């Protein structure tokens, strides 16, 4: 397969090299061509204009800085995209993916959107993940190459914005926040003289428990029955208030647990105190139906 | 070994039954005696006053509602505790553990504090965890019985409040908040029509990644070098702003990611923008040194 990668930053360079490793012909273009030149020693062909780079490919992979940079780069070469696949691996919003999909449909290109859920150093690994959405025929044709970039790559939906939506929810609203909560916990312990590298701090236990409880929450939300014989939302809230008080008395700002307490208070005020912890999904939205 | 368990709520009952299963003699007392009676069919002796229950034991396990209820229950029987071990398995603050340890020292009792990090249904399981702190000789004598209650039980410090401090930081500031963030993510996805039970939602990947990144954060904080060749704090903040915008546009309150953004903004304003994500530990405290 012949790929053209537009953009050779950390992620673009990692993707180009991994595609060469996978046995493909790879062309790259970068606005600052000198930054792409070092890739020529890795079996990558460096092009100096977008149109000729695109002409020499089956699929064009977008890894520019952002949506504006991508539109700017492909602007003059849009007619060349006709009949080709465009695989957008840039981080963006669902709305940006929808807009780019519409633009590509207008030029006669097929559009696949991917949200890369790993770091550049992880590209090429079997346990790395990229979620794809959009044109399923493009996915079918390029799945092997994409799984070579990230072994756990998966097609999630024909809605082009779906991969970016999952990214905003899982990489952002969950993962990055949870990592921030862990760092808050480490700061709290450090403030009380606990060595953060002590074995009891980053214990597997807490992550395994979180995985189990998250699956339990999904089952409850999917089932729609929020009654519980276990700790109720109000019991969780009482514990959260005590934990937060301990953090505040230790001099911590305790920002995340304060926001969490507020979520639980809003849920309790709506009448969910006697229901399961996950019943707070009903009060997470501020939109009037 | 002869144990007296004070309090037979969900957790007290589970502990009493598990101790009997472990081959020990178990006495229980509960303020409302009728609620304890059902345990008599499980090999547990039900006592009607605290003093006689305590007299018949090597160690007294506290599982009452809270600190006040415990002080109230043992008040008249304090002299009986002389020379015995008191194992406090109630959830509390480090300060409450310190206060109880001092009271017990005054009566000539040995004090061990335990923070139960699992649900009543998990008592007796090999993968359940109770952290212990306080009198290490008491731990040594009762470790086998405690590991029968929760297989991963561990002694963490001779400071009586240490187990409760770990509880506030790891069960509270980290785990409960992270679970809240996951529930926010599920609510966000549901608001956009994604089935929360779809395989891509509660994917192992996100929990394994969190475990790996948390360990990485601990290494960085313990090492004290916050320079990075990976995504900087400002790069994380830019992504957080985009994810949050997507959540807000989807009608979510986005409380946790907003608090998280604020933490990162405070860290960036302090000059840590070019450093690692974990460098925010330096701005988590509001206490003036």
PDB file of C-alpha atoms in Angstrom, chain A residues 3-8 12-13 16-17 20 25-54 56:
ATOM      1  CA  UNK A   3       0.699   6.077   2.097  1.00  0.00           C
ATOM      2  CA  UNK A   4       1.309   9.812   2.220  1.00  0.00           C
ATOM      3  CA  UNK A   5       1.672  11.231   5.728  1.00  0.00           C
ATOM      4  CA  UNK A   6       1.118  14.981   6.013  1.00  0.00           C
ATOM      5  CA  UNK A   7       2.911  16.329   9.082  1.00  0.00           C
ATOM      6  CA  UNK A   8       6.090  14.919  10.628  1.00  0.00           C
ATOM      7  CA  UNK A  12       3.642  11.895  12.272  1.00  0.00           C
ATOM      8  CA  UNK A  13       7.252  10.703  12.277  1.00  0.00           C
ATOM      9  CA  UNK A  16       5.573   7.147   8.949  1.00  0.00           C
ATOM     10  CA  UNK A  17       8.388   4.959  10.290  1.00  0.00           C
ATOM     11  CA  UNK A  20       7.619   1.618   6.457  1.00  0.00           C
ATOM     12  CA  UNK A  25       5.675   2.745   0.566  1.00  0.00           C
ATOM     13  CA  UNK A  26       5.601   5.999   2.527  1.00  0.00           C
ATOM     14  CA  UNK A  27       5.780   9.579   1.326  1.00  0.00           C
ATOM     15  CA  UNK A  28       5.804  12.451   3.808  1.00  0.00           C
ATOM     16  CA  UNK A  29       5.302  16.178   3.543  1.00  0.00           C
ATOM     17  CA  UNK A  30       5.955  18.726   6.274  1.00  0.00           C
ATOM     18  CA  UNK A  31       5.564  22.493   6.183  1.00  0.00           C
ATOM     19  CA  UNK A  32       9.158  22.851   7.377  1.00  0.00           C
ATOM     20  CA  UNK A  33      10.766  20.351   4.997  1.00  0.00           C
ATOM     21  CA  UNK A  34      14.062  20.245   6.911  1.00  0.00           C
ATOM     22  CA  UNK A  35      12.286  18.642   9.863  1.00  0.00           C
ATOM     23  CA  UNK A  36      11.163  15.792   7.596  1.00  0.00           C
ATOM     24  CA  UNK A  37      14.583  15.164   6.035  1.00  0.00           C
ATOM     25  CA  UNK A  38      15.864  13.042   8.923  1.00  0.00           C
ATOM     26  CA  UNK A  39      13.157  10.475   8.005  1.00  0.00           C
ATOM     27  CA  UNK A  40      14.811   9.855   4.618  1.00  0.00           C
ATOM     28  CA  UNK A  41      17.359   7.631   6.375  1.00  0.00           C
ATOM     29  CA  UNK A  42      14.461   5.475   7.644  1.00  0.00           C
ATOM     30  CA  UNK A  43      13.145   4.522   4.178  1.00  0.00           C
ATOM     31  CA  UNK A  44      10.637   7.365   3.942  1.00  0.00           C
ATOM     32  CA  UNK A  45      10.390   9.477   0.760  1.00  0.00           C
ATOM     33  CA  UNK A  46      10.246  13.205   1.542  1.00  0.00           C
ATOM     34  CA  UNK A  47       8.040  15.261  -0.799  1.00  0.00           C
ATOM     35  CA  UNK A  48       8.268  19.026  -1.181  1.00  0.00           C
ATOM     36  CA  UNK A  49       4.716  19.740  -2.247  1.00  0.00           C
ATOM     37  CA  UNK A  50       1.420  18.290  -1.063  1.00  0.00           C
ATOM     38  CA  UNK A  51      -0.099  17.720  -4.515  1.00  0.00           C
ATOM     39  CA  UNK A  52       2.702  15.491  -5.780  1.00  0.00           C
ATOM     40  CA  UNK A  53       2.888  13.645  -2.451  1.00  0.00           C
ATOM     41  CA  UNK A  54      -0.858  12.942  -2.635  1.00  0.00           C
ATOM     42  CA  UNK A  56       1.710   9.114  -5.354  1.00  0.00           C
TER      43      UNK A  56
END
